[in-house]
PDB file of C-alpha atoms in Angstrom:
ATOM      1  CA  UNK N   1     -21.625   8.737   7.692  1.00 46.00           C
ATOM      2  CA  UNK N   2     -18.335  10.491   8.144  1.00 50.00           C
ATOM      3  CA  UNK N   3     -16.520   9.615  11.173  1.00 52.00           C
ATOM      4  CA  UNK N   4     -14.652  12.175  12.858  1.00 52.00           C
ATOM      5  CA  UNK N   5     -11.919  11.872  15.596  1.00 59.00           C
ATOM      6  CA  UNK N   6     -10.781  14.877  18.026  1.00 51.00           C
ATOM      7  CA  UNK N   7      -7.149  15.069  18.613  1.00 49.00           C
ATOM      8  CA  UNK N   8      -6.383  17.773  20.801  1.00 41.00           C
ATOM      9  CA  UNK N   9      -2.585  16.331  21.425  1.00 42.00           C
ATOM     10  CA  UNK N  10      -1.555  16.127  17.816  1.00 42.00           C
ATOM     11  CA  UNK N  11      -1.802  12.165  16.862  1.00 51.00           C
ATOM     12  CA  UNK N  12      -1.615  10.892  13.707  1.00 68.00           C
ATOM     13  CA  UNK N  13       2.425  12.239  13.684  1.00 64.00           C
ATOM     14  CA  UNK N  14       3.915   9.023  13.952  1.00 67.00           C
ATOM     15  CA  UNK N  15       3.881   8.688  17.812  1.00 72.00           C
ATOM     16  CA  UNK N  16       1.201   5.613  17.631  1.00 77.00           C
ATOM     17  CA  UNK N  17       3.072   2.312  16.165  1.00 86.00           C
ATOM     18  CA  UNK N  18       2.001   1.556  12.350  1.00 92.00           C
ATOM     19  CA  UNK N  19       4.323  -1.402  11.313  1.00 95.00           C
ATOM     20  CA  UNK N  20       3.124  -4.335  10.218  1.00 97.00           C
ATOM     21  CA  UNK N  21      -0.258  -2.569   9.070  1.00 96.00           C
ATOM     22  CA  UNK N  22      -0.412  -2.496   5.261  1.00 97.00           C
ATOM     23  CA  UNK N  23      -3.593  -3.803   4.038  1.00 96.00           C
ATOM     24  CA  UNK N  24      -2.828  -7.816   3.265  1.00 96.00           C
ATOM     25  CA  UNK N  25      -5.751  -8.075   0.353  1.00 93.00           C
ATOM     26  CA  UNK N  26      -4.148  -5.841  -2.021  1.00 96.00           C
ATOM     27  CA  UNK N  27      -2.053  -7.703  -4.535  1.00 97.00           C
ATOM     28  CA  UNK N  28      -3.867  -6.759  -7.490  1.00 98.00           C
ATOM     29  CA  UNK N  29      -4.877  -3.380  -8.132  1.00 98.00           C
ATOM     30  CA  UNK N  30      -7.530  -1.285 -10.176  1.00 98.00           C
ATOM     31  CA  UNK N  31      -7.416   2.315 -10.164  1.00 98.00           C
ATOM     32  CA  UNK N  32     -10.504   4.003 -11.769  1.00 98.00           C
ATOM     33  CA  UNK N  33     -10.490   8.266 -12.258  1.00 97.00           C
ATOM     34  CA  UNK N  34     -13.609   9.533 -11.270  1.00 96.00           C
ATOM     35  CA  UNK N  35     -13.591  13.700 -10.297  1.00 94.00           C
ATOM     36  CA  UNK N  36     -17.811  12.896  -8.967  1.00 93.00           C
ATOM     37  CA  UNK N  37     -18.754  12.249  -5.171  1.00 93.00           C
ATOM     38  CA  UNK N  38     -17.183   8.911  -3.647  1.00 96.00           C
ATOM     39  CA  UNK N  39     -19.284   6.968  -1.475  1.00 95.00           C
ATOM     40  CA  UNK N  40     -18.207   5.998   1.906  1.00 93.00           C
ATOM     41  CA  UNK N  41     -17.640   2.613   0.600  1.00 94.00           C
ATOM     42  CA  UNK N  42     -17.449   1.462  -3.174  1.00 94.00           C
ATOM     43  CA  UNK N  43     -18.836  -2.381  -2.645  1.00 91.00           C
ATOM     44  CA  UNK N  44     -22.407  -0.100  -2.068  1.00 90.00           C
ATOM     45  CA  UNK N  45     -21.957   0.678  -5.934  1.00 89.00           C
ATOM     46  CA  UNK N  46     -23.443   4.113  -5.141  1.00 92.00           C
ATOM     47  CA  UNK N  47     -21.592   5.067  -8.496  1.00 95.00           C
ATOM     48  CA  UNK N  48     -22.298   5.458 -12.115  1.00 95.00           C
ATOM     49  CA  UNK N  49     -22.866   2.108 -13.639  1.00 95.00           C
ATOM     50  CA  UNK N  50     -19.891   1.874 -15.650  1.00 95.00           C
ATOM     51  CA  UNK N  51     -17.749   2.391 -12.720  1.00 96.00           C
ATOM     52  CA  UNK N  52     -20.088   0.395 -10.197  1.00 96.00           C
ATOM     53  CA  UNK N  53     -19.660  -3.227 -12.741  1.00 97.00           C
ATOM     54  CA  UNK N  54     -15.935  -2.198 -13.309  1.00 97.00           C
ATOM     55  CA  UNK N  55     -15.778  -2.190  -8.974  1.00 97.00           C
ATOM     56  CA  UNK N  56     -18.561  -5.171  -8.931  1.00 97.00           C
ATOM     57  CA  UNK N  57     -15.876  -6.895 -11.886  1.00 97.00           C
ATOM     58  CA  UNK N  58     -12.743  -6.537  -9.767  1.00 98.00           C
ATOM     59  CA  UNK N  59     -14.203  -7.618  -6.210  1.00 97.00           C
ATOM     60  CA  UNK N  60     -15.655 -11.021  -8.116  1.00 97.00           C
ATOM     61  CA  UNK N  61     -11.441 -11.437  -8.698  1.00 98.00           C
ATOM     62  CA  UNK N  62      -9.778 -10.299  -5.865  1.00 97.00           C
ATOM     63  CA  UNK N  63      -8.695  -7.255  -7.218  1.00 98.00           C
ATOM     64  CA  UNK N  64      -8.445  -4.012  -4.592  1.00 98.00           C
ATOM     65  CA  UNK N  65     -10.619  -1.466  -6.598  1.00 98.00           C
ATOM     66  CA  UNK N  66      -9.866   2.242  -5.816  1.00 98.00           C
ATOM     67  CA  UNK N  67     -11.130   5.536  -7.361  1.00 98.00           C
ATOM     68  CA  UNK N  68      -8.635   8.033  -7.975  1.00 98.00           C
ATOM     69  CA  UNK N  69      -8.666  11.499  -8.543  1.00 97.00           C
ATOM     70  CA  UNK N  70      -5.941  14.154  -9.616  1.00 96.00           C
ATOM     71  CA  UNK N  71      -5.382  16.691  -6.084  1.00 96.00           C
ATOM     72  CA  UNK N  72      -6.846  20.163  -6.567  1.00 83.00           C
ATOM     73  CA  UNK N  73     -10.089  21.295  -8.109  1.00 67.00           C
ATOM     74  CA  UNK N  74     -12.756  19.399  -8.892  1.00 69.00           C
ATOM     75  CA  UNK N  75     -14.140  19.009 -12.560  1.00 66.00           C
ATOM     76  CA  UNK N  76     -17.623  17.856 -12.922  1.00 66.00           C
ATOM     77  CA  UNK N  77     -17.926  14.624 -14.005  1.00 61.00           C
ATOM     78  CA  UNK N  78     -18.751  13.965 -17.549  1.00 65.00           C
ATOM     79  CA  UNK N  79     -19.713  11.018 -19.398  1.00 69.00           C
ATOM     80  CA  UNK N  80     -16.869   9.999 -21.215  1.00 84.00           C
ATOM     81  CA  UNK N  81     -14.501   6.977 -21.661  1.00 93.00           C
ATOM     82  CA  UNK N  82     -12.973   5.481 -18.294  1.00 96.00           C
ATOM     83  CA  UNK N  83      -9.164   6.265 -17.330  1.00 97.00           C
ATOM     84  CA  UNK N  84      -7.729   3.336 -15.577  1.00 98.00           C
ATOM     85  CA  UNK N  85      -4.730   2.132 -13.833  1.00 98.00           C
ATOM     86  CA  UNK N  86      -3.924  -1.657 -12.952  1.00 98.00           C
ATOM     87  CA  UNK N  87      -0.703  -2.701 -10.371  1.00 98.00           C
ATOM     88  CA  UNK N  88       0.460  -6.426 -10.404  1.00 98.00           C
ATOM     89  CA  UNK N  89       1.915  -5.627  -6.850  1.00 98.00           C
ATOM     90  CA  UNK N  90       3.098  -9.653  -6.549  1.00 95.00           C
ATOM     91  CA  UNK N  91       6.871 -10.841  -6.153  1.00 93.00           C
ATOM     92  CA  UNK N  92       9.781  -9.076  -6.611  1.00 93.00           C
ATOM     93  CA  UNK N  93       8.591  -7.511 -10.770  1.00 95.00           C
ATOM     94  CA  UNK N  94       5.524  -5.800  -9.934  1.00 98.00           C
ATOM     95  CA  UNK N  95       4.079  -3.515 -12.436  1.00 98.00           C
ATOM     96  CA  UNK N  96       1.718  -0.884 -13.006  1.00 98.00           C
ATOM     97  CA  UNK N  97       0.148   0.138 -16.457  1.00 98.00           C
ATOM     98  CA  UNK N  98      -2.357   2.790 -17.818  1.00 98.00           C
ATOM     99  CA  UNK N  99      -5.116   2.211 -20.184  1.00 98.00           C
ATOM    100  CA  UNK N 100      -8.455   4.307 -21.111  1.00 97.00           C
ATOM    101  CA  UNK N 101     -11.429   2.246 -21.901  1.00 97.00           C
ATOM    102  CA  UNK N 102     -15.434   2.802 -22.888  1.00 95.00           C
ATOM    103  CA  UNK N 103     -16.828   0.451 -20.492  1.00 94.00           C
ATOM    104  CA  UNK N 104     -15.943  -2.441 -17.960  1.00 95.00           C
ATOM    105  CA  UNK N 105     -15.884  -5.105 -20.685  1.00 95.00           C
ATOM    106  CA  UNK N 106     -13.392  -3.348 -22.503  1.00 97.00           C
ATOM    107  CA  UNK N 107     -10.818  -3.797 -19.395  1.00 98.00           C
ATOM    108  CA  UNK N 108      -9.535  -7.659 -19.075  1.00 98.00           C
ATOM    109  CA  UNK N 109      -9.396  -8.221 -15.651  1.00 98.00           C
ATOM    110  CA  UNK N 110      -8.230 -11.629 -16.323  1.00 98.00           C
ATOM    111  CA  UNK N 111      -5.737 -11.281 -17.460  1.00 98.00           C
ATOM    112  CA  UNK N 112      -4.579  -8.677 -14.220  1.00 98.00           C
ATOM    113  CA  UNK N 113      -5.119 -11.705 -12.289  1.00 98.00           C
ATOM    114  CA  UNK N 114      -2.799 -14.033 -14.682  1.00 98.00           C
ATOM    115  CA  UNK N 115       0.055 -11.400 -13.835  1.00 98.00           C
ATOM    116  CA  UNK N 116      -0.285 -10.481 -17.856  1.00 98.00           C
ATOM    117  CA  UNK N 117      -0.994  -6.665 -19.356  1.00 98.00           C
ATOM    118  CA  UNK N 118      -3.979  -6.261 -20.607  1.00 98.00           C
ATOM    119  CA  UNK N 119      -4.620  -5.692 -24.206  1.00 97.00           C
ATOM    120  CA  UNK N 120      -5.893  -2.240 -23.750  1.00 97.00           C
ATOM    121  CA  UNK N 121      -3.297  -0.756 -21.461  1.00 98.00           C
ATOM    122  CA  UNK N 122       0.333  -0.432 -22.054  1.00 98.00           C
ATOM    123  CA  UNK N 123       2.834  -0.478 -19.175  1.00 98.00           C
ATOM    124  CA  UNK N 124       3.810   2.726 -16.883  1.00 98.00           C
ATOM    125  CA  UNK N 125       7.704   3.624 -16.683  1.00 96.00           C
ATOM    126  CA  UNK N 126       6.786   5.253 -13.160  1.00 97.00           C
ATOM    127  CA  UNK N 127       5.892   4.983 -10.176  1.00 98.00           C
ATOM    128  CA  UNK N 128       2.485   6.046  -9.036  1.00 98.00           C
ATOM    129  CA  UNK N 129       1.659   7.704  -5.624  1.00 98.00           C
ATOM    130  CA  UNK N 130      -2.054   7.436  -3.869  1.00 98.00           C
ATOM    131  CA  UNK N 131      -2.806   9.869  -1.088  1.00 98.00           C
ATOM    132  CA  UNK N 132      -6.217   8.602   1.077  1.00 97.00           C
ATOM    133  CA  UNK N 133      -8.408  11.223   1.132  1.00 97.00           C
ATOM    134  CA  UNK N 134     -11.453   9.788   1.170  1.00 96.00           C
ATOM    135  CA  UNK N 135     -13.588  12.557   3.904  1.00 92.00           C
ATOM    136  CA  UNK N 136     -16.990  10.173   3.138  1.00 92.00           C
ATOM    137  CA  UNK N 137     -14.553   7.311   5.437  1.00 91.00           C
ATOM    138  CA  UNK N 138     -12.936   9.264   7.955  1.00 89.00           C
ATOM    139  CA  UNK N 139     -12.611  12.887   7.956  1.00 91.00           C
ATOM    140  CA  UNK N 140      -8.510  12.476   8.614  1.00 90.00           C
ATOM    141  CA  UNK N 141      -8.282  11.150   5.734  1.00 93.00           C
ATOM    142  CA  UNK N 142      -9.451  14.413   3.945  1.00 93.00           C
ATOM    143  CA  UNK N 143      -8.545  16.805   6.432  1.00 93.00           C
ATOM    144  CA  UNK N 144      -4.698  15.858   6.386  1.00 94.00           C
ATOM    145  CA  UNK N 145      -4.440  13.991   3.023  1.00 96.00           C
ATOM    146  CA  UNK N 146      -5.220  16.635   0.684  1.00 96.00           C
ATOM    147  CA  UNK N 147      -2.599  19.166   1.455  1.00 96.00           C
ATOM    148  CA  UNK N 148      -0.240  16.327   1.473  1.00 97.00           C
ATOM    149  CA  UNK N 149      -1.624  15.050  -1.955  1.00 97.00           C
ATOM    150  CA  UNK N 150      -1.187  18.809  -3.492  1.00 97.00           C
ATOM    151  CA  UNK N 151       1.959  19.145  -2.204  1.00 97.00           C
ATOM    152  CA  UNK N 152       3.542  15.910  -3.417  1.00 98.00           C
ATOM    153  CA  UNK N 153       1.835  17.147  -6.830  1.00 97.00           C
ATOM    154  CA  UNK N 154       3.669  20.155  -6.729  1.00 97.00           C
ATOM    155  CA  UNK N 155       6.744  17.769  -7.186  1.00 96.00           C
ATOM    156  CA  UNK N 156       5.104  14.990  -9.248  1.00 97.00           C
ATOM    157  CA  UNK N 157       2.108  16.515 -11.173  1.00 95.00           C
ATOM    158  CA  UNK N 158       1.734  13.588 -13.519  1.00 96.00           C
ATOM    159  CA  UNK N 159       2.087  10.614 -11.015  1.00 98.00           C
ATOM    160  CA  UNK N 160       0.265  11.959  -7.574  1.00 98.00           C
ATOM    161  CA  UNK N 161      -3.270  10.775  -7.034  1.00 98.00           C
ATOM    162  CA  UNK N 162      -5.658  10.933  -4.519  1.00 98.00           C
ATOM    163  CA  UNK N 163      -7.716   8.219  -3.797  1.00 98.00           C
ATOM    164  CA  UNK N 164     -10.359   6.484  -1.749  1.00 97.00           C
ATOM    165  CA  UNK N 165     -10.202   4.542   1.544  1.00 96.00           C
ATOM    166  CA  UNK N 166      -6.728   1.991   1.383  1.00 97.00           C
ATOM    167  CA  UNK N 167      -6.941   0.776   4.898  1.00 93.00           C
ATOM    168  CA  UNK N 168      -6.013   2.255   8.395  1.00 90.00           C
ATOM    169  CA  UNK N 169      -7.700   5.043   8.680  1.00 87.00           C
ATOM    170  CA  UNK N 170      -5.883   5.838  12.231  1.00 87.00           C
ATOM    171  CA  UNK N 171      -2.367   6.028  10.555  1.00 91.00           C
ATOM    172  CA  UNK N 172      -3.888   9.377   8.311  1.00 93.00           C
ATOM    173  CA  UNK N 173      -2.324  10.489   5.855  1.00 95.00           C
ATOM    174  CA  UNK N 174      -1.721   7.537   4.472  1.00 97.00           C
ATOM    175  CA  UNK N 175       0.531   7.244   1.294  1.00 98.00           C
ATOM    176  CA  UNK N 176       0.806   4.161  -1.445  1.00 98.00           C
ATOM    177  CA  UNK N 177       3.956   3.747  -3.701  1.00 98.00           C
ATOM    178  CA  UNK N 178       2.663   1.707  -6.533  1.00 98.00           C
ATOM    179  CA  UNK N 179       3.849  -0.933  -8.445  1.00 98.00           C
ATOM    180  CA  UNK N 180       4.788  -2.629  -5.497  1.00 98.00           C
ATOM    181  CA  UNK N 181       2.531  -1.476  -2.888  1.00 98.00           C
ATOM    182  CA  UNK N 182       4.332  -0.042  -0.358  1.00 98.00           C
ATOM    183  CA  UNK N 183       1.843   1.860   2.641  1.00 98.00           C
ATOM    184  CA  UNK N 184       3.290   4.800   4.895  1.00 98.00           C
ATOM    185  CA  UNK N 185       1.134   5.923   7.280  1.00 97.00           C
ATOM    186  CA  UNK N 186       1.073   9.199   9.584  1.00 94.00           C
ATOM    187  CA  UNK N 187       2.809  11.520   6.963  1.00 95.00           C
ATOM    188  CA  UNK N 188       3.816  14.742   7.285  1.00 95.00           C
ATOM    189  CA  UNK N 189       4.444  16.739   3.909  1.00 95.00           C
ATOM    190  CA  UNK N 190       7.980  16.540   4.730  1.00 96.00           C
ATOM    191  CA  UNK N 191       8.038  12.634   5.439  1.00 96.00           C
ATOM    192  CA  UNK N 192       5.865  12.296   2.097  1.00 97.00           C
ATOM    193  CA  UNK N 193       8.125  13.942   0.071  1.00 98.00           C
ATOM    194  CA  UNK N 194      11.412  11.703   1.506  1.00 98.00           C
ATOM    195  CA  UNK N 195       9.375   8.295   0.809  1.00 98.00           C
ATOM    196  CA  UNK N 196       8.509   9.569  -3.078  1.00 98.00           C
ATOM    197  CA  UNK N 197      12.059  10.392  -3.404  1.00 98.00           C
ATOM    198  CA  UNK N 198      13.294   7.018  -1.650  1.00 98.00           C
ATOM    199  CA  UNK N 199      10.876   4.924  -3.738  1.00 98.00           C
ATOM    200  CA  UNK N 200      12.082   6.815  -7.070  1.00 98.00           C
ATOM    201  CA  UNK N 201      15.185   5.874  -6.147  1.00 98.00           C
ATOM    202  CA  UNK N 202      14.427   2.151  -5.623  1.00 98.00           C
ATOM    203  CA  UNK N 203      14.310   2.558  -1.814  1.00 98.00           C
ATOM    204  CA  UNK N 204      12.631   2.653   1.525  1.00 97.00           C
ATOM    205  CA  UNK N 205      12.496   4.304   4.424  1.00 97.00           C
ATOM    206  CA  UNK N 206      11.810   2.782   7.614  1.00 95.00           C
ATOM    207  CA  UNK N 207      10.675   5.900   9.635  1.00 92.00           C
ATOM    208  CA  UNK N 208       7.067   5.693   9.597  1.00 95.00           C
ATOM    209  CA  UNK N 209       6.736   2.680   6.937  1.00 97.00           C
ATOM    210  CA  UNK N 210       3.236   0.352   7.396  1.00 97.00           C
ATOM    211  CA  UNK N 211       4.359  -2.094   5.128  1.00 97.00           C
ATOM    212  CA  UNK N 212       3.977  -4.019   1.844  1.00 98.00           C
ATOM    213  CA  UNK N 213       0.830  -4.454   1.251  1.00 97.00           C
ATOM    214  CA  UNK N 214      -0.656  -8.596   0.169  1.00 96.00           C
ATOM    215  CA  UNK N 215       1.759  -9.459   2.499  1.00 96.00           C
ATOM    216  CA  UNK N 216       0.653 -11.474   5.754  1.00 97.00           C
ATOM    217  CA  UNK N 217       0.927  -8.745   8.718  1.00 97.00           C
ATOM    218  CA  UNK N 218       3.436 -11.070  11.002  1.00 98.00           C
ATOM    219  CA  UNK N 219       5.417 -11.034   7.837  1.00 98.00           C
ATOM    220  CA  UNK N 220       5.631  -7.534   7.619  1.00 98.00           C
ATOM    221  CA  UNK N 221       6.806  -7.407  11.152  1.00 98.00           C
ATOM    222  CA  UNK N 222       9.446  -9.729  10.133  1.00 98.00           C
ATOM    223  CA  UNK N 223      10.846  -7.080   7.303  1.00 97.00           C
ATOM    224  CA  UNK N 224      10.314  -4.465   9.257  1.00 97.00           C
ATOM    225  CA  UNK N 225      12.751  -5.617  12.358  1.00 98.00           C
ATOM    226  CA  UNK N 226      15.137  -7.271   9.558  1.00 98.00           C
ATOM    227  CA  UNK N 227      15.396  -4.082   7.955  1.00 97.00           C
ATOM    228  CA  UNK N 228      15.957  -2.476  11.259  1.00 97.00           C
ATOM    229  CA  UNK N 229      18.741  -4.419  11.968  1.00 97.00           C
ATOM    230  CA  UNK N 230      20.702  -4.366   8.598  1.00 96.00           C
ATOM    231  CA  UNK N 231      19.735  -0.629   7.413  1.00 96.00           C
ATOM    232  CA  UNK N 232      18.438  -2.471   4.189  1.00 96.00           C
ATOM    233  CA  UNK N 233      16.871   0.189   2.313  1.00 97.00           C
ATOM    234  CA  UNK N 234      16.439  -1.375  -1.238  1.00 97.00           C
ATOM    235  CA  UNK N 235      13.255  -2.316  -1.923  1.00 97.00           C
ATOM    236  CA  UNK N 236      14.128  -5.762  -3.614  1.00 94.00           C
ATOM    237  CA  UNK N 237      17.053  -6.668  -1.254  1.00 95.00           C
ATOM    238  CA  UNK N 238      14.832  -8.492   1.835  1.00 96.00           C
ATOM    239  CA  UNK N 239      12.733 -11.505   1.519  1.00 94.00           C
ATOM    240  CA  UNK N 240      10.897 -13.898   3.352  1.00 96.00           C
ATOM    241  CA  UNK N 241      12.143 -17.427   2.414  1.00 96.00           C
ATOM    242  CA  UNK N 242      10.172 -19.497   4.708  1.00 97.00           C
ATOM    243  CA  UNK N 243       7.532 -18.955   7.721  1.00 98.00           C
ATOM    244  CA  UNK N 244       6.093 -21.493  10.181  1.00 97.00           C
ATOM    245  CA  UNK N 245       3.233 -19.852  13.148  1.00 96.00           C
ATOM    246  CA  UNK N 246       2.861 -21.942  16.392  1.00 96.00           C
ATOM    247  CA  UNK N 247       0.434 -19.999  17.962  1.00 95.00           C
ATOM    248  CA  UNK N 248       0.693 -16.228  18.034  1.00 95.00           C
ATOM    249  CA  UNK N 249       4.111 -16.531  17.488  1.00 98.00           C
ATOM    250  CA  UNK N 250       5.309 -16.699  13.821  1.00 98.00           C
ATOM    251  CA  UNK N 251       9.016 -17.915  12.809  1.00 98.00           C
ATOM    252  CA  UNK N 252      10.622 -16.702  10.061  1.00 98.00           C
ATOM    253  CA  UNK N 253      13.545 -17.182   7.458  1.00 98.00           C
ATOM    254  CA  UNK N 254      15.237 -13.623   5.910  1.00 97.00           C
ATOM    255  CA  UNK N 255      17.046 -13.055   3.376  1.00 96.00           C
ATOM    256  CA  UNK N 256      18.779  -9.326   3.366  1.00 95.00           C
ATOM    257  CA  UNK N 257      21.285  -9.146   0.367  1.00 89.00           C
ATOM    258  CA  UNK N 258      23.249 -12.236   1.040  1.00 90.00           C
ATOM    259  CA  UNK N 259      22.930 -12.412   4.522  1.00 96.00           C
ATOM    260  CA  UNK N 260      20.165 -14.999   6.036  1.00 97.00           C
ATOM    261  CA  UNK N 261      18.304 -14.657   9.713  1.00 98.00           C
ATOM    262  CA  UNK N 262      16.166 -16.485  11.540  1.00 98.00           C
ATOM    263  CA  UNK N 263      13.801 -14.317  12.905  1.00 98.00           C
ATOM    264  CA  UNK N 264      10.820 -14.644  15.344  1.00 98.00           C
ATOM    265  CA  UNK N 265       7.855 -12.144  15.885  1.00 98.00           C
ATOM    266  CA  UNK N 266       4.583 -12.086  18.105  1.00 98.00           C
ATOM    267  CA  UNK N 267       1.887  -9.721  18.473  1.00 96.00           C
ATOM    268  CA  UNK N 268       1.354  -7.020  20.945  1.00 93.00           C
ATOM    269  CA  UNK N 269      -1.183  -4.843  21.960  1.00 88.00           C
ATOM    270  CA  UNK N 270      -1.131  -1.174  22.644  1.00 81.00           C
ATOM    271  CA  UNK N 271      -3.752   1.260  24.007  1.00 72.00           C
ATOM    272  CA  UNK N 272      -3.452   4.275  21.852  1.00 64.00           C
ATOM    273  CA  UNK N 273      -2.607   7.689  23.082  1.00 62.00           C
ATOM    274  CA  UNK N 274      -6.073   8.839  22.465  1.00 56.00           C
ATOM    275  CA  UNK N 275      -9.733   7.032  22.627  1.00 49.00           C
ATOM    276  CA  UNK N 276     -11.166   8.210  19.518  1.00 50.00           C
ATOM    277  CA  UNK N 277     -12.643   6.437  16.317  1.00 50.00           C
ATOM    278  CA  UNK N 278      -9.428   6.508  14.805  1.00 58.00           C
ATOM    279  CA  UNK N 279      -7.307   4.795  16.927  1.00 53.00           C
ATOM    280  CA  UNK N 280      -8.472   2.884  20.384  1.00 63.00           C
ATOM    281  CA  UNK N 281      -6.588  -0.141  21.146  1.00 71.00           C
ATOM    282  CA  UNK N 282      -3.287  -0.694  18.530  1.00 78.00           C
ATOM    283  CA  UNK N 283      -2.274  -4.380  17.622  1.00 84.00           C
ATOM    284  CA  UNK N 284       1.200  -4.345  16.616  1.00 92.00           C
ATOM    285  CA  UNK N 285       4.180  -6.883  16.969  1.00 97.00           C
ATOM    286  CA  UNK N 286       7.730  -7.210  19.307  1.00 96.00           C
ATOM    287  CA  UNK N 287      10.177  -8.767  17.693  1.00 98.00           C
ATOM    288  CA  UNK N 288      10.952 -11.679  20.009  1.00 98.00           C
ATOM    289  CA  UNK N 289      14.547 -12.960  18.544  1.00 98.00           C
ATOM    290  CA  UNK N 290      16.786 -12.007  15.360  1.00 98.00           C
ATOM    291  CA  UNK N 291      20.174 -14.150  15.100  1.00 98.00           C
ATOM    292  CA  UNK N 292      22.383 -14.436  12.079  1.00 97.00           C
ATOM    293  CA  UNK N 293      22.212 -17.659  10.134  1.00 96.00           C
ATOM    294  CA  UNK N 294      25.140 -19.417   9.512  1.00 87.00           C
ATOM    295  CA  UNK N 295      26.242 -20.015   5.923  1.00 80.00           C
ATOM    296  CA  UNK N 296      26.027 -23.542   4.727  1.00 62.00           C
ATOM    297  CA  UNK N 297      29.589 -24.582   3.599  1.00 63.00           C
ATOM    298  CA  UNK N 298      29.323 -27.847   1.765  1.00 57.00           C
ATOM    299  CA  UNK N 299      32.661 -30.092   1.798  1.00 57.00           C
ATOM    300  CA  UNK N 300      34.473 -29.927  -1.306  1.00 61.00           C
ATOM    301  CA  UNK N 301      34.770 -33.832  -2.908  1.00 65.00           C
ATOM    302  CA  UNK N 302      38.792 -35.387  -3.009  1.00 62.00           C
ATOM    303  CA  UNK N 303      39.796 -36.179  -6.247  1.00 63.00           C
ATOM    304  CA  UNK N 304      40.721 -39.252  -7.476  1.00 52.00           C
TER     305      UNK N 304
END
């Protein structure tokens, strides 16, 4: 059943907080093309068999499965060999790589999970984008994801996608920048187009950004307000060196280019703007501290 949300005051443009809201069980990726009917979830295998064991094959490992479809028309779907896409969104080399294969034994998910290529795919040079527009989940997700899908086609014909449900169906239209799994949320065509760029650059931007996804959500937070403070755009430049939680609150050590801070986070709640099935009640995080670390100068040794 499609669920359906009426916003008479124009949300899902940003005004409802989304950071810290990438989906966390997505560090391994499998991207199947199917152009035939998605069901409103894919662990109900309501698919063709192939496609239903390939799904059944990448649950059993952890793997995020998601069907994919180029934006526009709709070709009826044929029998014919499987295109498929696999991301190794983990650490700071993520990859992505492209393969077509005859049925779900032919794809070695095993070797997705080792971090390796598999045999019958051969790496992308490009990033890939995923618009949500999965109507069969939410009809949001359809209803402002597909313009936004055609239109960042316009631009990238060859590496725009849409795709089914990726999480947070209240931050519609949601947007994916694969290899390494970076979530916008509440896109407008304009926005959309500025994060493709940004990522093809090697970049982020911070207005409207959920996230990376695989990454613990107080984590995110922590990112998100380091980035805020620097202006770090690079995607590689911040990481989290350490963590400790006590509680909700979750302590953190940042790296951002060669500058370290210590940086503290806890959740907080919001009610949303409006009571609907996509958003209700928003859990989000303050940033509770953020002080510069000191560097550690060691004492040079006297010689003798």
């Amino acid at each position: 059943m499609t669920r359906a949300c009426e916003h008479p005051d124009g949300s899902h443009t940003g005004a409802v907080p989304n950071l810290a809201s990438a989906t966390v069980g997505a560090r391994l990726w499998l991207l199947v093309e199917y152009d035939g009917p998605w069901p409103s979830h894919l662990e109900s295998f309501e698919l063709p068999e192939r496609i239903s064991k390939l799904v059944q094959r990448a649950l059993e490992r952890g793997i995020r499965p998601q069907l994919i479809r180029r934006p526009g028309r709709r070709a009826r779907p044929q029998e014919q060999d499987l295109r498929v896409l696999v991301g190794y969104a983990v650490g700071p080399n993520p990859w992505l790589a492209s393969g077509v294969i005859a049925g779900p034994e032919d794809l070695d998910l095993d070797a997705l999970v080792a971090g390796v290529v598999p045999e019958s795919c051969i790496l992308e040079d490009e990033p890939v984008f995923l618009v949500c527009t999965h109507a069969k989940r939410n009809a949001c997700c359809a209803r402002i994801g597909l313009p936004l899908a055609r239109t960042l086609a316009e631009n990238w014909p060859d590496r725009v996608w849409e795709t089914s449900h990726v999480g947070g169906d209240r931050y519609a239209a949601n947007l994916v920048c694969l290899p390494h799994g970076i979530f916008y949320g509440s896109m407008s065509q304009a926005a959309a187009i500025a994060a493709a760029n940004a990522y093809r650059s090697g970049e982020i931007i911070l207005d409207r950004y959920r996230g990376r996804a695989g990454i613990p959500e107080p984590l995110q937070a922590v990112e998100h307000f380091a980035r805020t403070h620097t202006g770090e755009r690079s995607v590689g430049a911040v990481a989290v060196e350490s963590s400790r939680s006590d509680g909700d609150v979750t302590e953190a050590i940042v790296r951002c280019g060669d500058v370290r801070f210590q940086v503290v986070v806890e959740p907080s709640v919001l009610q949303a703007p409006c009571g609907t099935a996509c958003a209700e009640q928003i859990t989000t995080y303050r940033l509770v501290s953020l002080d510069r670390l000191r560097p550690v100068r060691y004492a040079t040794p006297a010689l003798t």
